[in-house]
Coordinates of C-alpha atoms (C1' of nucleotides) in Angstrom, one line a residue:
Chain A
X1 CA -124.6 -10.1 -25.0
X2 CA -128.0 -11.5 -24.9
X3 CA -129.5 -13.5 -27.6
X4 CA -132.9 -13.5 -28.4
X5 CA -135.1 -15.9 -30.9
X6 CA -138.7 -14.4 -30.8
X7 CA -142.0 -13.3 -32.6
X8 CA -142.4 -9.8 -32.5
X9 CA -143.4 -6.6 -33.9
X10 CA -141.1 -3.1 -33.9
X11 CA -142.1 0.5 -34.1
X12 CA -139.5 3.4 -34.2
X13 CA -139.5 6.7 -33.9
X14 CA -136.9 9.2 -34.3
X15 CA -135.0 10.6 -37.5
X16 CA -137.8 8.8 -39.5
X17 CA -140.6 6.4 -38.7
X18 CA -140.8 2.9 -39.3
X19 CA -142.5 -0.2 -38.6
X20 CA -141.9 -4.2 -38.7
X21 CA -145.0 -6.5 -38.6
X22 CA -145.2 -9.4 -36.8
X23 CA -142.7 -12.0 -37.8
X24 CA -139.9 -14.2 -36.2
X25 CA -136.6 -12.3 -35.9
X26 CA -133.2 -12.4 -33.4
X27 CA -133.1 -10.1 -31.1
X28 CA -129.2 -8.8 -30.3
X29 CA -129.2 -7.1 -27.1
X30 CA -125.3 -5.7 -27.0
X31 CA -123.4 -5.3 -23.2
X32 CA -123.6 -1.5 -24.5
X33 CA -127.5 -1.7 -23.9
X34 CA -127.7 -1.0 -27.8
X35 CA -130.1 -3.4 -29.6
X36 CA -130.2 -5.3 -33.1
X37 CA -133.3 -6.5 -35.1
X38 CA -132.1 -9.3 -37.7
X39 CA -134.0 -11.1 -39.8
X40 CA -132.8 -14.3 -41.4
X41 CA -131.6 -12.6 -45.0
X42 CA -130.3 -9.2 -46.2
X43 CA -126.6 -8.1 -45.0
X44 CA -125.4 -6.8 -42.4
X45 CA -127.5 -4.4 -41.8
X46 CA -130.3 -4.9 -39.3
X47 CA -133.9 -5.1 -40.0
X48 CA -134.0 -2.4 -37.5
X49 CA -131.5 -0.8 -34.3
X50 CA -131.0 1.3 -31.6
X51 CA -127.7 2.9 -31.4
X52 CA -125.7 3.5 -28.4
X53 CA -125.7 5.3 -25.8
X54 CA -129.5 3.8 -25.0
X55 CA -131.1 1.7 -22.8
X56 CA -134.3 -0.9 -22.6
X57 CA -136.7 -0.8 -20.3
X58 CA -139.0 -3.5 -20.2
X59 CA -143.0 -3.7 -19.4
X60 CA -146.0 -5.3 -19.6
X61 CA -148.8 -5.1 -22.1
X62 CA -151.8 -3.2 -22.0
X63 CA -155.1 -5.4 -22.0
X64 CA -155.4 -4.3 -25.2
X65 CA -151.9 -5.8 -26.2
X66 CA -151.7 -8.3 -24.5
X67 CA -155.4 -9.6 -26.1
X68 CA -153.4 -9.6 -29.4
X69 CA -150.7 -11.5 -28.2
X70 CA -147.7 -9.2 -26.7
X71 CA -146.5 -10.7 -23.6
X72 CA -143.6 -8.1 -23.1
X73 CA -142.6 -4.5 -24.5
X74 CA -139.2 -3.7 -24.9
X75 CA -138.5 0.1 -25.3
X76 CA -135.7 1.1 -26.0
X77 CA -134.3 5.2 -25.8
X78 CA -131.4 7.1 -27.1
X79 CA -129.6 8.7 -24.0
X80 CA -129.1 12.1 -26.2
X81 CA -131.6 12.3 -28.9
X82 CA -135.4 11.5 -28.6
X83 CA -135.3 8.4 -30.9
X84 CA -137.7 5.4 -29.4
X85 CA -137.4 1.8 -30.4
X86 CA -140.4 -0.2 -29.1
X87 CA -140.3 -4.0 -29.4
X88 CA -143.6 -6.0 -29.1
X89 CA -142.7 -9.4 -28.1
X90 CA -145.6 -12.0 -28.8
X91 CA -143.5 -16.0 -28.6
X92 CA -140.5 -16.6 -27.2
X93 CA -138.6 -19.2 -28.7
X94 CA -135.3 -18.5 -27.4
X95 CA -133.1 -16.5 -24.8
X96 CA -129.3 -17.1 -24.1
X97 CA -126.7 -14.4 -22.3
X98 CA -123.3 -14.6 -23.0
X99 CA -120.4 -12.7 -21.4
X100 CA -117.8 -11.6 -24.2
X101 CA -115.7 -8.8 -22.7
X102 CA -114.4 -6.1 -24.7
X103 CA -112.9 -7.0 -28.3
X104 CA -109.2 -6.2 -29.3
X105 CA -110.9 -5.0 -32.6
X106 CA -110.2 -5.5 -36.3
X107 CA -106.9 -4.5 -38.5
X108 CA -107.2 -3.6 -41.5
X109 CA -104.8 -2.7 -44.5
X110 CA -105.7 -1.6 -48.3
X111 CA -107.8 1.4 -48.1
X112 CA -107.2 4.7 -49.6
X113 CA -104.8 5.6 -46.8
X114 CA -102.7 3.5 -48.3
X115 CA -103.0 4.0 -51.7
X116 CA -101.6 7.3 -50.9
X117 CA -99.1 6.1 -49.4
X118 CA -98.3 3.6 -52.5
X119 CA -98.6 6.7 -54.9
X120 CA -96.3 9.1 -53.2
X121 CA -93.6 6.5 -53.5
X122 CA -94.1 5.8 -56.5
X123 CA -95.3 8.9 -57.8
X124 CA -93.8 8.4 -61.3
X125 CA -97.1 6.6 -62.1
X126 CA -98.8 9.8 -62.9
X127 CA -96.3 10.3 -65.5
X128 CA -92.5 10.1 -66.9
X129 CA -90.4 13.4 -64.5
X130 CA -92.7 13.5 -61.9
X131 CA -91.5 14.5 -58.3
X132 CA -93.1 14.3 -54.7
X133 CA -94.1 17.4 -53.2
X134 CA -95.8 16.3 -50.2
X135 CA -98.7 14.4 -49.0
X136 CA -101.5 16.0 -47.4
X137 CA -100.8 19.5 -48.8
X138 CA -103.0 21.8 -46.7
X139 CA -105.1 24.7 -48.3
X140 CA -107.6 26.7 -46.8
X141 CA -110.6 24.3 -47.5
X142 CA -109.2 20.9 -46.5
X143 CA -105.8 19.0 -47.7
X144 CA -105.2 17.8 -51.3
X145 CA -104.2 14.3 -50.8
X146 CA -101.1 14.7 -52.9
X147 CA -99.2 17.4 -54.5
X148 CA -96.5 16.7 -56.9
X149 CA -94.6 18.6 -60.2
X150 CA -94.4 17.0 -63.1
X151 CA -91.6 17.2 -65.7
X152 CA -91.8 21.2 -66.5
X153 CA -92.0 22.1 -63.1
X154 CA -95.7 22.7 -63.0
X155 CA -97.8 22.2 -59.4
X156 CA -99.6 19.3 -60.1
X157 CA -102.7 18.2 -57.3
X158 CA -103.4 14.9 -57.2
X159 CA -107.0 13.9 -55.4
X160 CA -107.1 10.0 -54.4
X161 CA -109.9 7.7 -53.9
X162 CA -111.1 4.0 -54.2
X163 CA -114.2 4.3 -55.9
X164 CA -114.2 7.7 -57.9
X165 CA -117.5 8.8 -58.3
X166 CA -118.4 12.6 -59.2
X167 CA -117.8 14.0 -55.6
X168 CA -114.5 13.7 -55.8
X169 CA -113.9 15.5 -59.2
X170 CA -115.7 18.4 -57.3
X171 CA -113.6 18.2 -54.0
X172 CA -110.5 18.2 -56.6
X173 CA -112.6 21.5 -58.7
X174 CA -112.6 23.3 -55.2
X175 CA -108.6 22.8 -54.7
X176 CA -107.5 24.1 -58.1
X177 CA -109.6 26.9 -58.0
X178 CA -108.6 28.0 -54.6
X179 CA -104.7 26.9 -55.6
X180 CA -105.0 28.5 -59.0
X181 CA -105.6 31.9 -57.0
X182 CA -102.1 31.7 -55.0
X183 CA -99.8 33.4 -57.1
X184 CA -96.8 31.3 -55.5
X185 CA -98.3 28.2 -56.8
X186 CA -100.5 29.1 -59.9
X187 CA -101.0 27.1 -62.2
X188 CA -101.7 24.0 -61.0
X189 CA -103.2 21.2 -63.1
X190 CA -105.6 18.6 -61.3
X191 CA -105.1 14.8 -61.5
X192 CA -108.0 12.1 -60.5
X193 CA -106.6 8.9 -59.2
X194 CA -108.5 6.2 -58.7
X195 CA -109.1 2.4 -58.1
X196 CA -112.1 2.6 -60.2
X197 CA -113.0 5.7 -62.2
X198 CA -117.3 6.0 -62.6
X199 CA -117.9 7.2 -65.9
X200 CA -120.0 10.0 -64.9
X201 CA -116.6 11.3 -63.0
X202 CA -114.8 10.8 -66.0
X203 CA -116.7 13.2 -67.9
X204 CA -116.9 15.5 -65.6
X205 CA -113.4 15.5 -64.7
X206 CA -112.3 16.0 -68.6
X207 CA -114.8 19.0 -69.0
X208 CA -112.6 20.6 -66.1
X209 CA -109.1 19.8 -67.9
X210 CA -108.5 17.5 -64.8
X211 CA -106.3 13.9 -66.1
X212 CA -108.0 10.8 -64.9
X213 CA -105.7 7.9 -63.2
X214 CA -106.4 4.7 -63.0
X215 CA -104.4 2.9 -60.1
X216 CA -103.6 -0.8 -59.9
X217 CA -103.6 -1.4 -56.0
X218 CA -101.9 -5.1 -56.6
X219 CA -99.5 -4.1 -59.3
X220 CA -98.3 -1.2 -57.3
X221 CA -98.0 -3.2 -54.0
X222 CA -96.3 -5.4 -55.6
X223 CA -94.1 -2.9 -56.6
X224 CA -93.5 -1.7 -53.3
X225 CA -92.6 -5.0 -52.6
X226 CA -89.7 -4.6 -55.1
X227 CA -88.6 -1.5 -53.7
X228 CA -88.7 -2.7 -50.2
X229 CA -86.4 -5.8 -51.2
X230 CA -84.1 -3.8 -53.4
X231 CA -83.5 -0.8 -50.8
Chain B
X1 CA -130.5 -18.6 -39.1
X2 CA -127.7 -20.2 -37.1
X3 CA -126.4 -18.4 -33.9
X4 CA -122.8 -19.9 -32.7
X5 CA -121.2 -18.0 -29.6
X6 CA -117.2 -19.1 -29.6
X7 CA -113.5 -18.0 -29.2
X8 CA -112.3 -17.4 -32.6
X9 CA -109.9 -15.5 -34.8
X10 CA -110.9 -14.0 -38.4
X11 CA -109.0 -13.7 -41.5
X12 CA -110.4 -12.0 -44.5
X13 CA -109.0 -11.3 -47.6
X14 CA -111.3 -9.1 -50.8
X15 CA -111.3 -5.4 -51.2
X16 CA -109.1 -5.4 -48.5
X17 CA -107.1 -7.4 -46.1
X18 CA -108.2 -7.4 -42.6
X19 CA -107.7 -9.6 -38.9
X20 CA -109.6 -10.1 -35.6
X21 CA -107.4 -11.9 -32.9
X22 CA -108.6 -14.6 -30.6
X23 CA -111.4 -13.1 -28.6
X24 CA -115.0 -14.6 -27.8
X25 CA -117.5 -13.4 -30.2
X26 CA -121.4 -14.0 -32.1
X27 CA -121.1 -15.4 -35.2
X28 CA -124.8 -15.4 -37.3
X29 CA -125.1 -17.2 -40.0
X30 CA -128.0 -16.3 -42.5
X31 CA -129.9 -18.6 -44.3
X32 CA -128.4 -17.3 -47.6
X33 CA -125.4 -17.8 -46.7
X34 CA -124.1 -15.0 -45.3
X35 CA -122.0 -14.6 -42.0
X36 CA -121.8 -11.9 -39.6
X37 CA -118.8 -11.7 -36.7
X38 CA -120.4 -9.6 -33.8
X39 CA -118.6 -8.4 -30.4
X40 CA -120.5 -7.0 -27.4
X41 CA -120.4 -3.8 -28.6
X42 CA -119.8 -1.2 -31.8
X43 CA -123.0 -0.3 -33.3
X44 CA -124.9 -2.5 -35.5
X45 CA -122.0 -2.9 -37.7
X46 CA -120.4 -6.5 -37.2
X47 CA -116.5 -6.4 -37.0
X48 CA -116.3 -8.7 -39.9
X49 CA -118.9 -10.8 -42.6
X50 CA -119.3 -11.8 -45.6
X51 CA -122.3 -11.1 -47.8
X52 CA -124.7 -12.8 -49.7
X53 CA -124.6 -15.0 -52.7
X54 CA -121.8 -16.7 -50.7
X55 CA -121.4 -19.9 -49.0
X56 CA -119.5 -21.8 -46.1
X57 CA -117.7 -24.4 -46.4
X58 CA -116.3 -26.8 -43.1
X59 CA -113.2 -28.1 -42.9
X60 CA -111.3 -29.6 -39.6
X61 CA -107.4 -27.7 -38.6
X62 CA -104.2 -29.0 -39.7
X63 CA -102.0 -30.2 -37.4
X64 CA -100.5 -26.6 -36.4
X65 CA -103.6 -24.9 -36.1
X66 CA -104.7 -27.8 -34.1
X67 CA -101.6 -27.5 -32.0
X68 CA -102.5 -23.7 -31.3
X69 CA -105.8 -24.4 -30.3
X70 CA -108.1 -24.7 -33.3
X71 CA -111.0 -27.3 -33.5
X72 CA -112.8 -26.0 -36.9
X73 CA -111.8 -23.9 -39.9
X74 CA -115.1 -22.1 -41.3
X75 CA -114.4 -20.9 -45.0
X76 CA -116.6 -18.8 -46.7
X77 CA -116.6 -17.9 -49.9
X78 CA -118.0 -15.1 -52.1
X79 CA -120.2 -16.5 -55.2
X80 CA -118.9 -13.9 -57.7
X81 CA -115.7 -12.1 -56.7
X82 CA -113.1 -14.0 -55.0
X83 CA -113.3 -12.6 -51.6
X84 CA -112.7 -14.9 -48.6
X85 CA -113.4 -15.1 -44.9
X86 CA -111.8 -17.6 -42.9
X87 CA -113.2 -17.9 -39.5
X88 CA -110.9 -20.2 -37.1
X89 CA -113.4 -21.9 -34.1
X90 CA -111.5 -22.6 -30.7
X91 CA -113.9 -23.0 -27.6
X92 CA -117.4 -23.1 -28.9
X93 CA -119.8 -21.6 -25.9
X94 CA -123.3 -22.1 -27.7
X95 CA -124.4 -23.6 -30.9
X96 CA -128.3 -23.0 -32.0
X97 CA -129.9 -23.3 -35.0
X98 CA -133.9 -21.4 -35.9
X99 CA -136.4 -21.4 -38.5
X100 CA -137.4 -18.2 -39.4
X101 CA -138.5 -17.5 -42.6
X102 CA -138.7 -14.4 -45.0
X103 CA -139.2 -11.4 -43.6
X104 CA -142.2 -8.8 -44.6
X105 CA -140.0 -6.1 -44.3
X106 CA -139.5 -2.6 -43.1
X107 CA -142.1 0.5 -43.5
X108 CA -140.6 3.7 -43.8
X109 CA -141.9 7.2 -43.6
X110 CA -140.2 10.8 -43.2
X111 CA -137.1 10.1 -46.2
X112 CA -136.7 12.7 -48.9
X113 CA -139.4 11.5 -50.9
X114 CA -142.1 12.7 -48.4
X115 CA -140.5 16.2 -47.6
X116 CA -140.8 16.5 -52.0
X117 CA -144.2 15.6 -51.6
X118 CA -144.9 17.7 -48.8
X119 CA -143.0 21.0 -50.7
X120 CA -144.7 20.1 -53.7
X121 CA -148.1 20.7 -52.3
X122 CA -147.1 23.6 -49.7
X123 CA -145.2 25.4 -52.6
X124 CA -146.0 28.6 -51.0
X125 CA -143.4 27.4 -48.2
X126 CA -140.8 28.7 -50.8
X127 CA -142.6 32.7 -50.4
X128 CA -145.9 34.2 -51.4
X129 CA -146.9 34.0 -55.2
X130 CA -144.8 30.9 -55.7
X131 CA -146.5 28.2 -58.1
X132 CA -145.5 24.7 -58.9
X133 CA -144.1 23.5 -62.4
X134 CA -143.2 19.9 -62.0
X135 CA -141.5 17.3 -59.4
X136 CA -138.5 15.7 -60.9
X137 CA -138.2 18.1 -63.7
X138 CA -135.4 16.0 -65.9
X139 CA -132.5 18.2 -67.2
X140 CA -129.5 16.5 -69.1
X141 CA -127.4 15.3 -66.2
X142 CA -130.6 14.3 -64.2
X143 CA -133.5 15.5 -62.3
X144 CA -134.2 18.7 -60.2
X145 CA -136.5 17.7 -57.3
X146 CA -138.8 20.7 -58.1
X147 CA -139.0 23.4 -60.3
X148 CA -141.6 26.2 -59.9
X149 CA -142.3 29.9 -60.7
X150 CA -142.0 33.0 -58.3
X151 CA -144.5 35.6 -57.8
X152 CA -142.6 37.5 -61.1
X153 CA -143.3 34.1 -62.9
X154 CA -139.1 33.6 -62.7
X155 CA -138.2 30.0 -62.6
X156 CA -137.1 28.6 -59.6
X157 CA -135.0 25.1 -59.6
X158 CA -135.1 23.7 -55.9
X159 CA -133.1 21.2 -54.7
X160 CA -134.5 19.0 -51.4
X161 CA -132.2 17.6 -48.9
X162 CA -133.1 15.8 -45.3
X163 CA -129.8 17.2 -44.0
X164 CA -128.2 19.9 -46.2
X165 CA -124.0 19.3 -47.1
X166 CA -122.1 21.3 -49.3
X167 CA -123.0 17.7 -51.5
X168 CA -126.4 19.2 -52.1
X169 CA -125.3 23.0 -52.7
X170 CA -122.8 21.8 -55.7
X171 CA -125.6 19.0 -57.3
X172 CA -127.9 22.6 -57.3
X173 CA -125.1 24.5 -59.0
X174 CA -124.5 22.2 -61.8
X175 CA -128.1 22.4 -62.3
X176 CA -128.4 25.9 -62.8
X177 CA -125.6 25.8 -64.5
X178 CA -127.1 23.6 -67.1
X179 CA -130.3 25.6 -67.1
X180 CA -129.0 28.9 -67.2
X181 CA -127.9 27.7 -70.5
X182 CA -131.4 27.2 -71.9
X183 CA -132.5 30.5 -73.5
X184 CA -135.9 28.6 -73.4
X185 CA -135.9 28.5 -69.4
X186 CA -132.9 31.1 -67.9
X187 CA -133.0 32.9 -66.0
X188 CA -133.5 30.1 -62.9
X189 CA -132.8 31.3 -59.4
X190 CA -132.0 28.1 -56.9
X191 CA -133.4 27.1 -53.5
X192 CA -131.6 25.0 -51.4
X193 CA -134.7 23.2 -49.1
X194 CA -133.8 21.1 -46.4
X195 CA -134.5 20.1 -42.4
X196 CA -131.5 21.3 -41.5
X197 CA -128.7 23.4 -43.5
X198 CA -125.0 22.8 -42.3
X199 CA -123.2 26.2 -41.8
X200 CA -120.4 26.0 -44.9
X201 CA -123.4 24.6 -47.2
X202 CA -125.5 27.8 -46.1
X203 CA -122.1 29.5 -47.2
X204 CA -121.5 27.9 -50.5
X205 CA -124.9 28.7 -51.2
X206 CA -125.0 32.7 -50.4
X207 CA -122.2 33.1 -52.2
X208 CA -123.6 31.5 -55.3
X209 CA -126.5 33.3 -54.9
X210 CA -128.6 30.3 -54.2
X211 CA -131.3 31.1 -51.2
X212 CA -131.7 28.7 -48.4
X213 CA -134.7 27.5 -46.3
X214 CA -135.3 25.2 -43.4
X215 CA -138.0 22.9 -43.9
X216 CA -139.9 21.9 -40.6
X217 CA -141.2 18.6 -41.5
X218 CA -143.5 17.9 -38.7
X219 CA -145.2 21.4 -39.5
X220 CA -145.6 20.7 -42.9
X221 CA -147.0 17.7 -42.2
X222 CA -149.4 18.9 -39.8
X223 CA -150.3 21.1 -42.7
X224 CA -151.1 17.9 -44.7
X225 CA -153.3 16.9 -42.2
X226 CA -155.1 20.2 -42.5
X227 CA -155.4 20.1 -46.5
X228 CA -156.6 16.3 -46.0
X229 CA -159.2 17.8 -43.6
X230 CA -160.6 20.3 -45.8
X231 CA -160.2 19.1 -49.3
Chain C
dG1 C1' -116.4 18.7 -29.5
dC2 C1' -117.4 19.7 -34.1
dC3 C1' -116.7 18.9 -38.8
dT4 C1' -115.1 16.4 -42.9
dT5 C1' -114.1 12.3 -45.3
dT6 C1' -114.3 7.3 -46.0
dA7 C1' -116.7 2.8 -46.5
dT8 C1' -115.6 -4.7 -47.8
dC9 C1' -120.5 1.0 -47.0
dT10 C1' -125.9 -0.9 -47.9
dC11 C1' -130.1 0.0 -50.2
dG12 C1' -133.4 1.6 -53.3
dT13 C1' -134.6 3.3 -58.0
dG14 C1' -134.4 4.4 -62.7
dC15 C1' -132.3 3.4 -67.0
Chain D
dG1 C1' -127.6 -5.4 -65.0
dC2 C1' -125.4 -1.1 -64.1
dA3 C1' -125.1 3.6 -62.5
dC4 C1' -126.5 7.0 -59.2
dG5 C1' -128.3 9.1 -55.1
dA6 C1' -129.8 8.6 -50.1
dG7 C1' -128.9 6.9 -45.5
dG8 C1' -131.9 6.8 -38.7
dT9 C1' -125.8 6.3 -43.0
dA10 C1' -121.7 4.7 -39.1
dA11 C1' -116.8 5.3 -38.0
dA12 C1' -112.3 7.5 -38.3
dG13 C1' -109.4 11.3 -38.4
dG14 C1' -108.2 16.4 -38.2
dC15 C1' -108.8 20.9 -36.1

DNA sequence: GCCTTTATCTCGTGC
DNA sequence: GCACGAGGTAAAGGC
């Protein structure tokens, strides 16, 4: 990993075009040859990148460039696509190297995988007499998250997400209608579970006749914690 | 802009829970406040951060963590929701601090917007006769990216995508759907435009009767060039 | 290897 | 300020 304080200018050239003027930035050049323009603001996301596989060559300026103040190019290239990052270094103001070695990587724990997971064990959240069918039900277009019966008997699918936004009443649309064409499963009534239900989803998902779920990761966690002491 | 290199281990707790175990990473801290937890490799995704309004707090290890190896407990905190990243410092490797003020920002060109503008004025793209009626024709449930008329003066609804998803096929179909309603407009065929059509999007759309055409934005803008010559 | 789905998505834009 | 759509989305998981 080096580390790189410097003025400098970028062009890029690939999916899109784009261009940073000249101004102070850090300069992240990975072990990976992949490299990271930040500026001192935003997020996380870099003023500009190069992903990997790529690698940097560097050169001198032109007379022309270097008469306007580059004193070293940077150009970086995609190993499979055509995309060019050039860097246009004018002042130096710092440059480390450090040797990291590979990370053991981050754990993680809460996201949808695991909402699922919550749901199907306590899948008498979506209402009084429901039962567990199975997770990941496979159709011919993709798996429905979850698909349960509720107290008549009736197929119930059940599509899951964090955030739910209008994509995922459609992905839901698609399973019923393919489901509700089966014979051996027909009828099947669609449920929407989410962390967070966007209003636009909500309507959407009523004009379809599919039930919206609201799902309260912490209270249900918590009573997974009751199940797990109890059993 | 603050750039530490150090062993370290990372706890943070928010919209989810996640870890990183000892390892020597970058750690950037943003004049806003912000921190960012690099390895030597990924993409330009850090492993962990925590984004802005938030801020960092110091605070020295108690006598366990001190025993285990820890010299410095970073702590920072989200502004508005209650997230939390706790970064614990062993071995610091480098520690250096730069000015670098606000940056002037990134200049894009070749995003949605331009292929629009580009269709808009090469309507014919879409076959001989065609005419334009309006960009960003609002409906209801929000705005077609171009309508226009076909040689038989039939209303055509297209719907512009960089890189066409099944995403883009549905966001069509509800549009038509809608407009199809209004005696005042029906019958509108759809287009699905974009630089590249994925194989079950070109699918979705023959069977719902919407056409599909490839876009070739570098001869469309050479085309540009051309009308700016002449006109 | 390709495709689909998720994301602590981020980021702009329009209301 | 919120909601929605686009992204050089990137990254993970299934077939």
């Amino acid at each position: 990993m080096r580390l790189v304080v410097a003025h400098c200018s970028v062009d890029y050239a690939g999916r899109l075009s784009a261009h940073l003027p000249l101004a102070p930035r850090v300069l992240m050049l990975k072990a990976d040859g992949s490299v990271l323009i930040h500026s001192d603001g935003g997020s996380y996301k870099p003023l500009n990148w190069m992903s990997p596989p790529c690698s940097v060559s560097v050169s001198q300026p032109d007379e022309h460039e270097a008469a306007g103040g580059v004193t070293e190019l940077w150009t970086v290239r995609h190993a499979k696509t055509d995309d060019v990052l050039v860097v246009s270094l004018h002042e130096i103001l710092h440059d480390s190297a450090h040797e990291l070695g590979i990370d053991p990587g981050l754990i993680k724990d809460g996201v949808e995988a695991d909402l699922q997971e919550l749901l199907a064990e306590q899948i008498e959240v979506l209402g009084e007499g429901h039962t567990l069918v199975r997770r990941e039900y496979m159709t011919a277009i993709g798996p429905v998250d979850i698909l349960a019966r509720d107290a008549n008997g009736r197929s119930v699918a059940v599509e899951i997400k964090r955030r739910g936004g209008v994509d995922g009443v459609e992905q839901l649309t698609r399973y019923l209608e393919l489901m509700n064409r089966d014979p051996h499963i027909a009828p099947v009534t669609g449920v929407f579970a989410a962390q967070e239900i966007k209003p636009q989803a909500r309507t959407l998902a009523q004009d379809r006749g599919i039930r919206c779920v609201v799902l309260d990761y912490d209270a249900m966690r918590g009573m997974d914690d009751v199940h797990a002491r109890l059993f």
